[in-house]
Coordinates of C-alpha atoms in Angstrom, one line a residue:
M273 CA 88.0 114.8 100.7
N274 CA 87.5 118.5 100.2
R275 CA 89.9 121.2 101.5
D276 CA 88.0 122.0 104.6
K277 CA 87.7 118.5 105.7
V278 CA 91.4 118.1 105.0
L279 CA 92.3 121.1 107.2
Q280 CA 90.1 119.7 110.0
S281 CA 91.7 116.4 109.8
I282 CA 95.1 117.8 109.9
K283 CA 94.2 120.0 113.0
G284 CA 92.9 116.8 114.8
K285 CA 96.4 114.9 113.9
L286 CA 98.4 117.8 115.1
K287 CA 96.7 117.8 118.3
L288 CA 97.3 114.0 118.7
I289 CA 100.9 114.5 117.9
Y290 CA 101.8 117.5 120.1
K291 CA 99.0 117.1 122.7
Q292 CA 99.5 119.9 125.4
N293 CA 102.5 121.5 123.3
Y294 CA 100.1 122.1 120.3
K295 CA 100.0 125.7 119.1
T296 CA 97.4 127.1 116.7
D297 CA 100.1 128.6 114.6
Y298 CA 101.2 125.0 113.6
L299 CA 98.0 124.6 111.7
D300 CA 98.4 128.0 110.1
S301 CA 101.8 127.1 109.1
L302 CA 100.7 123.7 107.5
I303 CA 98.0 125.6 105.6
E304 CA 100.7 127.8 104.1
L305 CA 102.5 124.6 102.9
I306 CA 99.3 123.3 101.5
S307 CA 98.6 126.5 99.5
K308 CA 102.1 126.4 98.1
W309 CA 101.6 122.9 96.9
E310 CA 98.3 123.6 95.5
K311 CA 99.8 125.7 92.9
A312 CA 101.8 122.9 91.7
N313 CA 100.9 120.6 88.9
W314 CA 99.9 117.1 90.0
A315 CA 99.7 113.9 88.0
Q316 CA 97.4 111.1 89.3
N317 CA 98.2 107.5 90.0
D318 CA 96.5 104.3 88.8
Q319 CA 95.4 101.8 91.4
I320 CA 97.5 98.9 92.3
T321 CA 96.6 95.6 90.6
Q322 CA 98.0 92.2 90.1
K323 CA 100.0 93.6 87.2
N324 CA 102.1 95.7 89.7
V325 CA 105.6 94.1 90.3
Y326 CA 108.3 96.2 92.2
F327 CA 112.0 96.1 91.2
I328 CA 114.3 97.0 94.1
T329 CA 117.4 98.6 93.0
Y330 CA 120.1 101.2 93.7
G331 CA 120.3 104.0 91.1
D332 CA 123.9 102.9 90.1
S333 CA 123.3 99.2 90.3
I334 CA 123.7 99.1 86.5
Y335 CA 126.3 101.5 85.2
E336 CA 128.4 102.4 82.3
N337 CA 131.4 104.8 82.3
G338 CA 130.8 108.5 81.5
V339 CA 127.0 108.2 81.5
P340 CA 124.7 109.1 84.5
T341 CA 123.8 105.8 86.0
L342 CA 120.0 106.6 86.2
E343 CA 120.1 107.0 82.3
T344 CA 121.8 103.6 82.0
L345 CA 119.5 101.8 84.4
N346 CA 116.4 103.2 82.8
K347 CA 117.6 102.1 79.4
F348 CA 118.6 98.6 80.7
L349 CA 115.2 98.1 82.3
K350 CA 113.3 99.4 79.2
D351 CA 115.3 96.8 77.1
H352 CA 115.1 93.9 79.4
V353 CA 112.0 94.0 81.8
N354 CA 109.5 96.3 79.9
G355 CA 106.2 94.5 80.4
V356 CA 107.6 92.4 83.2
I357 CA 108.5 95.3 86.0
T358 CA 106.0 98.0 86.4
D359 CA 107.4 99.9 89.6
V360 CA 111.0 100.8 90.2
H361 CA 112.0 101.3 93.8
L362 CA 115.1 103.4 93.7
L363 CA 117.0 103.1 97.0
P364 CA 118.1 106.3 98.3
M365 CA 119.1 108.5 95.3
F366 CA 120.2 111.6 97.1
E367 CA 123.6 113.1 98.2
Y368 CA 125.0 110.9 101.0
T369 CA 128.1 110.3 103.2
S370 CA 127.8 106.6 104.3
D371 CA 125.6 103.5 104.6
D372 CA 125.2 103.2 100.7
G373 CA 122.6 106.1 100.6
F374 CA 121.0 106.0 104.0
S375 CA 122.9 108.8 105.5
V376 CA 121.2 111.7 103.4
V377 CA 123.0 115.1 103.0
D378 CA 120.1 116.8 101.3
Y379 CA 116.6 115.2 100.9
R380 CA 116.1 117.4 97.8
Q381 CA 119.3 117.0 95.9
I382 CA 119.9 114.0 93.7
D383 CA 123.3 112.4 94.0
A384 CA 125.4 113.8 91.0
N385 CA 127.0 110.4 90.3
L386 CA 123.4 109.1 89.5
G387 CA 122.1 112.0 87.6
D388 CA 119.6 114.8 88.4
W389 CA 115.8 115.3 88.7
S390 CA 115.5 115.3 84.9
H391 CA 116.8 111.7 84.7
I392 CA 114.3 110.8 87.4
H393 CA 111.5 112.6 85.3
S394 CA 112.4 110.6 82.3
F395 CA 112.5 107.4 84.3
A396 CA 108.9 108.0 85.6
K397 CA 107.7 108.2 82.0
D398 CA 108.6 104.5 81.5
F399 CA 108.0 103.0 85.1
R400 CA 106.0 103.9 88.1
M401 CA 108.6 105.1 90.7
M402 CA 109.1 104.3 94.4
Y403 CA 111.3 106.8 96.2
D404 CA 113.0 106.1 99.7
F405 CA 112.4 108.7 102.4
V406 CA 114.8 108.4 105.0
A407 CA 112.7 110.4 107.5
N408 CA 114.4 109.2 110.7
H409 CA 117.8 110.5 110.3
L410 CA 120.1 112.7 108.3
S411 CA 124.0 112.8 107.6
K412 CA 126.0 114.7 110.0
S413 CA 127.1 116.6 107.0
S414 CA 123.8 117.9 106.2
S415 CA 123.2 121.6 106.4
W416 CA 120.5 121.2 109.0
F417 CA 122.9 119.4 111.4
Q418 CA 125.6 121.7 110.6
G419 CA 123.3 124.6 111.5
Y420 CA 122.5 122.7 114.7
L421 CA 126.2 122.5 115.5
N422 CA 126.7 126.2 114.8
D423 CA 123.8 127.2 117.1
E424 CA 121.8 128.7 114.3
E425 CA 118.4 129.5 115.6
Q426 CA 116.5 127.9 112.8
Y427 CA 118.0 124.5 113.5
K428 CA 118.4 124.6 117.3
D429 CA 115.7 121.9 118.0
F430 CA 116.1 119.8 114.7
F431 CA 118.0 117.2 116.5
I432 CA 118.1 115.4 120.0
P433 CA 120.8 116.2 122.4
H434 CA 121.5 113.9 125.4
D435 CA 119.3 114.7 128.5
E436 CA 120.3 113.4 131.9
N437 CA 116.6 113.5 132.7
F438 CA 115.5 111.2 130.0
D439 CA 115.0 107.5 130.9
Y440 CA 116.9 105.5 128.1
S441 CA 116.8 102.2 129.8
K442 CA 114.1 100.8 127.6
V443 CA 115.3 102.1 124.1
V444 CA 115.5 99.4 121.5
R445 CA 117.7 99.7 118.4
P446 CA 119.3 97.4 115.7
R447 CA 123.0 98.4 116.3
T448 CA 125.8 97.9 118.7
S449 CA 127.1 101.4 118.4
P450 CA 126.6 104.0 121.1
L451 CA 123.0 105.7 121.1
F452 CA 124.6 109.3 121.4
H453 CA 127.8 110.6 119.9
E454 CA 129.6 114.0 120.4
Y455 CA 130.3 116.5 117.7
K456 CA 132.4 119.6 117.7
G457 CA 130.0 122.7 117.6
K458 CA 130.7 126.3 117.2
N459 CA 130.4 126.8 121.0
G460 CA 131.7 123.6 122.2
L461 CA 130.8 119.9 122.1
K462 CA 127.3 119.0 121.3
T463 CA 125.6 115.6 121.5
A464 CA 122.9 114.0 119.3
W465 CA 120.8 110.8 119.2
T466 CA 122.2 108.3 116.8
T467 CA 120.1 105.1 116.4
F468 CA 122.1 103.7 113.5
S469 CA 125.7 105.4 113.3
E470 CA 127.7 108.3 114.2
D471 CA 127.2 109.7 110.7
Q472 CA 123.3 109.2 110.9
V473 CA 121.8 111.6 113.2
D474 CA 118.1 111.3 114.3
V475 CA 115.8 114.2 113.4
N476 CA 113.5 115.6 116.1
P477 CA 109.8 115.8 114.9
K478 CA 108.9 117.2 118.4
S479 CA 110.1 120.4 116.7
F480 CA 107.2 121.5 114.5
S481 CA 109.6 123.1 112.3
M482 CA 111.2 119.8 111.5
L483 CA 107.9 118.1 111.0
K484 CA 107.0 120.7 108.5
E485 CA 110.2 120.3 106.6
L486 CA 109.7 116.5 106.5
T487 CA 106.2 117.1 105.3
D488 CA 107.3 119.2 102.5
V489 CA 109.9 116.6 101.5
I490 CA 107.3 113.9 101.2
L491 CA 105.0 116.2 99.1
L492 CA 108.1 117.0 96.9
Y493 CA 108.7 113.4 96.1
A494 CA 105.0 112.7 95.3
N495 CA 105.1 115.9 92.9
K496 CA 108.2 114.8 91.3
G497 CA 107.0 111.4 90.2
A498 CA 106.8 109.2 93.1
S499 CA 103.9 106.5 92.9
S500 CA 105.0 105.0 96.1
I501 CA 107.2 106.3 98.9
R502 CA 109.1 104.0 101.3
L503 CA 109.3 105.3 104.9
D504 CA 112.6 103.9 106.0
A505 CA 113.1 102.9 109.7
I506 CA 110.0 104.9 110.4
G507 CA 109.3 103.1 113.7
F508 CA 112.2 105.0 115.5
L509 CA 110.8 108.5 114.7
W510 CA 109.4 109.7 117.8
K511 CA 111.2 109.4 121.2
E512 CA 109.6 109.5 124.8
S513 CA 111.4 109.0 128.1
G514 CA 110.9 105.7 129.7
T515 CA 109.5 103.9 126.4
N516 CA 111.4 101.7 124.0
C517 CA 111.1 104.8 121.5
M518 CA 109.6 102.6 118.8
H519 CA 106.1 102.6 117.2
L520 CA 104.9 105.4 119.5
E521 CA 101.4 106.8 119.0
E522 CA 103.0 110.1 117.6
T523 CA 104.8 108.2 114.9
H524 CA 101.5 106.6 113.7
E525 CA 99.8 110.0 113.8
I526 CA 102.6 111.5 111.7
I527 CA 102.2 108.8 109.1
K528 CA 98.2 109.5 109.1
L529 CA 98.9 113.1 108.7
W530 CA 101.1 112.4 105.6
R531 CA 98.5 110.0 104.3
I532 CA 95.8 112.7 104.5
L533 CA 97.9 115.1 102.4
L534 CA 98.9 112.5 99.8
D535 CA 95.3 111.5 99.4
Y536 CA 94.5 115.0 98.9
F537 CA 97.1 115.9 96.3
K538 CA 97.8 112.6 94.6
K539 CA 95.6 109.8 95.6
D540 CA 96.7 106.2 95.6
T541 CA 100.2 107.3 96.1
Q542 CA 101.4 104.2 98.2
I543 CA 102.8 104.8 101.6
I544 CA 105.0 101.7 102.4
T545 CA 106.2 101.5 105.9
E546 CA 109.6 99.6 106.6
T547 CA 110.0 98.3 110.2
N548 CA 112.0 95.2 110.6
V549 CA 110.2 94.1 113.8
P550 CA 108.1 91.2 115.0
H551 CA 105.1 90.7 112.8
K552 CA 102.4 92.2 115.1
E553 CA 104.3 95.4 115.6
N554 CA 105.1 95.6 111.9
I555 CA 101.4 95.2 110.8
S556 CA 100.2 98.0 113.3
Y557 CA 101.3 100.4 110.5
L558 CA 98.3 99.4 108.5
G559 CA 96.1 101.3 110.9
N560 CA 92.5 100.6 110.2
G561 CA 93.2 99.7 106.6
T562 CA 92.3 103.0 105.1
D563 CA 94.0 105.8 107.2
E564 CA 97.7 104.9 107.5
A565 CA 100.2 102.9 105.3
H566 CA 99.0 101.4 102.1
M567 CA 101.5 98.5 102.6
V568 CA 103.8 97.2 105.1
Y569 CA 106.9 95.3 104.5
Q570 CA 106.2 91.4 105.0
F571 CA 109.4 90.9 106.9
A572 CA 108.4 87.5 108.2
L573 CA 108.2 86.1 104.6
P574 CA 111.9 85.9 103.8
P575 CA 113.2 83.9 106.8
L576 CA 110.0 81.7 106.8
V577 CA 110.4 80.8 103.2
L578 CA 114.1 80.1 103.8
H579 CA 113.2 78.0 106.8
T580 CA 110.6 75.9 104.8
M581 CA 112.9 75.4 101.8
T582 CA 115.8 74.4 104.3
T583 CA 113.8 71.9 106.3
H584 CA 111.4 70.7 103.6
D585 CA 108.6 71.4 106.2
S586 CA 106.1 74.0 105.5
S587 CA 104.3 73.6 108.9
K588 CA 105.6 77.0 110.3
L589 CA 105.0 79.0 107.1
T590 CA 101.5 77.5 106.8
S591 CA 100.6 78.3 110.5
W592 CA 101.8 81.9 110.1
A593 CA 100.2 82.3 106.7
K594 CA 96.6 81.4 108.4
T595 CA 97.1 84.7 110.2
I596 CA 97.5 86.9 107.2
D597 CA 94.2 88.3 106.0
K598 CA 93.0 90.7 103.4
V599 CA 93.3 94.2 105.0
S600 CA 91.0 96.3 102.9
E601 CA 90.5 97.5 99.4
T602 CA 93.3 99.9 99.6
A603 CA 95.8 98.4 102.0
T604 CA 98.0 95.2 101.5
Y605 CA 101.4 93.7 102.1
F606 CA 104.6 94.5 100.4
N607 CA 106.2 91.0 99.9
F608 CA 109.8 90.4 99.1
L609 CA 112.6 87.7 99.8
A610 CA 115.7 89.6 99.3
S611 CA 116.5 93.3 99.7
H612 CA 119.7 95.7 99.9
D613 CA 119.6 94.8 103.6
G614 CA 120.0 91.2 105.1
I615 CA 117.3 88.5 105.9
G616 CA 115.8 90.1 109.1
V617 CA 115.0 87.4 111.7
R618 CA 113.2 89.7 114.3
A619 CA 109.9 89.0 112.6
T620 CA 110.1 85.4 113.3
E621 CA 110.0 86.0 117.0
G622 CA 107.0 84.0 118.3
I623 CA 107.0 81.9 115.3
L624 CA 110.3 80.1 115.0
T625 CA 112.1 78.7 118.0
D626 CA 115.6 79.7 119.1
E627 CA 116.8 76.5 117.8
E628 CA 115.2 77.0 114.5
R629 CA 116.6 80.5 114.2
K630 CA 120.0 79.1 115.0
A631 CA 119.8 76.5 112.4
L632 CA 119.2 79.3 109.8
V633 CA 122.3 81.1 111.3
D634 CA 124.4 78.0 111.1
K635 CA 123.3 77.4 107.4
V636 CA 124.0 81.0 106.4
V637 CA 127.5 80.8 107.8
E638 CA 128.2 77.4 106.1
N639 CA 127.1 79.0 102.8
G640 CA 129.5 81.9 103.1
G641 CA 127.1 84.5 104.6
R642 CA 127.5 86.7 107.7
V643 CA 125.4 87.4 110.7
S644 CA 124.6 90.8 112.1
Y645 CA 123.6 91.6 115.7
K646 CA 121.7 94.0 117.8
N647 CA 121.9 95.2 121.4
N648 CA 119.2 94.2 124.0
T649 CA 117.9 96.2 126.7
D650 CA 119.4 93.7 129.3
G651 CA 122.9 94.2 127.9
T652 CA 123.0 91.0 125.6
Q653 CA 123.0 90.8 121.9
S654 CA 120.9 88.7 119.6
V655 CA 120.8 88.1 115.8
Y656 CA 119.2 90.9 114.0
E657 CA 119.8 89.8 110.3
L658 CA 121.4 87.2 108.0
N659 CA 123.6 88.8 105.4
I660 CA 123.7 86.6 102.4
N661 CA 122.4 86.4 98.6
Y662 CA 119.2 84.7 98.7
F663 CA 120.1 82.2 95.9
D664 CA 123.1 81.0 98.3
A665 CA 121.1 81.1 101.4
L666 CA 118.5 78.6 99.9
V667 CA 121.2 75.9 99.0
N668 CA 121.4 72.7 101.2
Q669 CA 125.0 71.7 100.6
A670 CA 124.4 68.0 101.0
E671 CA 121.4 67.7 98.5
D672 CA 121.3 70.6 96.1
R673 CA 124.4 69.8 94.2
T674 CA 123.5 70.5 90.7
L675 CA 123.0 74.1 89.3
D676 CA 119.6 73.1 87.9
M677 CA 118.5 72.0 91.4
K678 CA 119.7 75.3 92.8
I679 CA 117.9 77.3 90.1
K680 CA 114.7 75.3 90.6
K681 CA 114.9 76.0 94.4
M682 CA 115.2 79.7 93.7
I683 CA 112.2 79.7 91.3
A684 CA 110.3 77.6 93.9
A685 CA 110.9 80.2 96.6
H686 CA 109.9 83.0 94.5
S687 CA 106.6 81.1 93.5
I688 CA 105.6 81.7 97.1
L689 CA 106.5 85.4 96.7
F690 CA 104.3 85.7 93.5
S691 CA 101.3 83.7 95.1
F692 CA 101.1 85.3 98.4
I693 CA 98.5 88.2 99.2
G694 CA 100.1 91.4 98.6
V695 CA 102.3 93.1 96.2
P696 CA 105.6 91.3 95.0
A697 CA 108.9 93.1 95.0
I698 CA 112.0 91.4 93.5
Y699 CA 115.6 92.5 94.4
Y700 CA 117.7 93.3 91.3
N701 CA 120.4 90.7 92.3
S702 CA 117.8 88.0 92.6
L703 CA 116.2 88.6 89.2
I704 CA 119.5 88.6 87.4
G705 CA 120.6 85.5 89.2
S706 CA 123.4 86.8 91.3
T707 CA 125.3 84.9 94.2
N708 CA 127.5 86.2 97.2
D709 CA 129.7 89.0 96.3
Y710 CA 132.7 88.3 98.5
K711 CA 134.8 91.1 96.8
G712 CA 132.5 93.7 97.9
L713 CA 132.2 92.2 101.3
E714 CA 136.0 92.1 101.8
Q715 CA 136.7 95.4 100.2
S716 CA 134.1 97.3 102.5
G717 CA 134.2 95.1 105.5
I718 CA 130.3 95.8 105.5
N719 CA 128.2 92.6 105.9
R720 CA 125.3 93.9 103.6
R721 CA 127.7 94.4 100.8
I722 CA 127.6 90.7 100.2
N723 CA 124.3 91.2 98.2
R724 CA 124.9 94.7 96.8
E725 CA 127.1 93.8 93.8
K726 CA 126.8 96.4 90.9
F727 CA 127.4 95.6 87.3
E728 CA 128.7 97.3 84.3
V729 CA 125.9 97.3 81.6
S730 CA 127.7 95.3 78.8
Y731 CA 128.8 92.6 81.2
I732 CA 125.3 92.0 82.6
R733 CA 123.7 92.3 79.1
D734 CA 126.0 89.5 77.9
A735 CA 125.6 87.5 81.0
L736 CA 121.8 87.3 80.8
V737 CA 122.3 85.5 77.6
N738 CA 125.5 83.5 78.0
D739 CA 125.7 82.8 81.8
E740 CA 123.6 79.7 82.4
R741 CA 122.7 80.6 86.0
R742 CA 121.9 84.2 85.4
S743 CA 120.1 83.6 82.0
K744 CA 117.9 80.6 83.5
V745 CA 116.9 82.5 86.7
F746 CA 116.1 85.7 84.8
K747 CA 114.2 84.0 82.1
S748 CA 112.2 81.8 84.5
L749 CA 111.2 84.5 86.9
S750 CA 110.3 86.9 84.1
E751 CA 107.9 84.4 82.6
L752 CA 106.5 83.6 85.9
I753 CA 105.7 87.3 86.5
Q754 CA 104.1 87.9 83.2
L755 CA 101.9 84.7 83.7
R756 CA 100.8 86.0 87.1
Q757 CA 100.1 89.5 85.7
A758 CA 97.3 88.1 83.6
E759 CA 95.4 86.5 86.4
S760 CA 93.1 88.6 88.6
A761 CA 93.1 85.9 91.4
F762 CA 96.5 87.5 92.2
S763 CA 95.2 91.1 92.8
P764 CA 96.8 92.3 96.0
Y765 CA 93.2 92.8 97.4
A766 CA 92.0 89.3 96.3
S767 CA 91.2 87.0 99.3
Q768 CA 93.7 84.2 100.5
K769 CA 92.9 81.0 102.1
V770 CA 95.6 78.5 103.2
V771 CA 95.3 75.0 102.2
D772 CA 96.9 72.7 104.7
L773 CA 98.1 69.6 102.7
G774 CA 100.9 68.5 105.2
P775 CA 104.4 69.5 105.8
A776 CA 105.6 68.5 102.3
F777 CA 103.5 71.2 100.5
F778 CA 102.7 74.8 100.8
A779 CA 99.4 75.8 99.4
L780 CA 97.2 78.9 98.9
E781 CA 93.8 79.5 97.5
R782 CA 93.5 83.0 96.0
E783 CA 90.2 84.3 94.8
N784 CA 89.0 87.6 93.3
N785 CA 85.3 88.1 94.3
Q786 CA 85.0 90.9 91.9
T787 CA 85.9 88.7 88.7
G788 CA 85.0 85.3 90.2
E789 CA 88.6 83.9 89.2
K790 CA 90.2 81.5 91.6
I791 CA 93.8 80.0 91.6
T792 CA 95.2 77.4 94.0
F793 CA 98.9 77.4 94.4
I794 CA 100.7 74.2 95.5
L795 CA 104.3 73.8 96.0
N796 CA 106.4 70.7 96.9
V797 CA 108.9 72.1 99.3
T798 CA 110.8 68.9 99.3
A799 CA 113.9 67.5 97.2
E800 CA 111.8 64.5 96.2
K801 CA 108.8 63.8 94.0
K802 CA 105.5 64.0 96.0
A803 CA 101.8 63.4 95.3
V804 CA 98.9 64.5 97.3
S805 CA 95.2 64.0 97.1
A806 CA 93.1 67.0 97.5
A807 CA 89.6 68.3 96.4
I808 CA 91.0 70.6 93.6
K809 CA 89.9 70.6 90.1
G810 CA 91.1 72.9 87.3
T811 CA 94.0 73.4 84.8
N812 CA 97.5 74.0 85.8
I813 CA 98.2 77.1 83.9
L814 CA 101.9 76.5 84.0
N815 CA 101.8 73.5 81.9
N816 CA 98.1 73.2 80.9
V817 CA 97.7 69.9 82.7
I818 CA 94.3 69.1 83.9
I819 CA 94.0 68.4 87.6
D820 CA 91.2 66.3 89.1
G821 CA 91.8 65.6 92.8
M822 CA 95.4 64.3 92.5
V823 CA 98.4 66.5 92.3
E824 CA 101.8 65.1 91.6
L825 CA 104.8 67.4 91.7
E826 CA 108.5 66.8 91.2
A827 CA 111.1 68.2 93.7
Y828 CA 110.5 72.0 94.3
E829 CA 107.8 71.9 91.5
F830 CA 104.7 74.0 91.9
A831 CA 101.4 74.4 90.3
W832 CA 98.8 77.3 89.6
I833 CA 95.5 75.5 89.2
K834 CA 92.9 77.6 87.6
A835 CA 89.3 76.6 88.5

């Protein structure tokens, strides 16, 4: 799109965002911003293919004393996953005050404990980088919020004070803390909207000055090496009286505005929206497949895979998977099983019954995990997420008694991740075979810390060789990824067809129409040997066994059958 068309499109988006409050100088101000960034040097991105596999990690997940953690992490990944992982998702890497990085003090300043922008630049030479943009809220210690408290003119509209004329009755949020908090200001007490915590103050994009700042930040990230940008909790960005203040039209139009600018400056920079909500709401951020997010987090996948592997019944997963279609040639799904957060269950609303969700809750508690809740508009509370390491979450105590069986189940669950349409992302604690971190949980009192354990580099290097659980999980997952990367049928834009072989199996047919390659994935989701007759012929590329109509699989065994 040429500059004139870009400006015309931006003008249209600004009018949709601000409606009757639109002012012509809004466009003039963004033109100034565009002109500034046109003077910068811009590297270009490659398109996403089946070779892209994301690695989700904190910048200090792997550390050594006296060395910037980004340097240590970069070297560790080069040594151990070069050729396996292509994209590194660095969870918030900026100065922060709480929530393990999600209360950002300065969007533009790297946390000194991790390193600085030079370390990010070095990292980007070895891996494609995904940065976290915590666009919905800032730390109360940020200069912007302090300016708001001090009644500085520049920041007077940057945040959202309590308004007695605003109807808050339908507001939906994932926390049980107050929606507003009070803060001591220069001229008395001030209030501010706080979706997540007292230290995480929601920004106000109704102020054009705030939207311009946020837009400058996202362009900064793209210019400083981001191939992907994750929009954290983006569904909460815009607030309107009398609504649930989620997924509002203005939020979608802001993302579309950012897509226009990123396509102009650095095409194929992936916008990835993170909205832990029911599936239909989540996929709304794909827009028409070409104008909004490039990927949406596939939040239904982790709990549905857990349900399937727990009950040995693929019916719910199979039924849901039939609703997942190819989006476009540029948009797809960001698939994961574990992350820095828990296993969200909101995406299963309308898919799993209350009894089925309760069974997962009971299992997680039995396996040493925790449960986090959210407030509902009717004053009740309901389960929001399950906090547990995914390895531990999968275990059925009565039957998964040996380490080998537990490892096999872990790999089986990830075979779904690696086969499903979209781009796979693997959490660092999953790849290195971790289990529940009770020490971190107990020391912090924070449920999510159960799956955020960090490692001294020499310890984890040794463990990947000498610890049976870690070495087997790491080796198996790495080999599976590399095998996947060679098959164009696993392109994130290749078609997907669900093959219903009954509740004991989960099966997909992936086909790349451009290359003609087709692979059928079949997984035995039970703890017993199973056989199934199906009209499938080809070679199982996992073991080179010829398949001709009959597939026999051991407990949790799977096949990739190439026609």
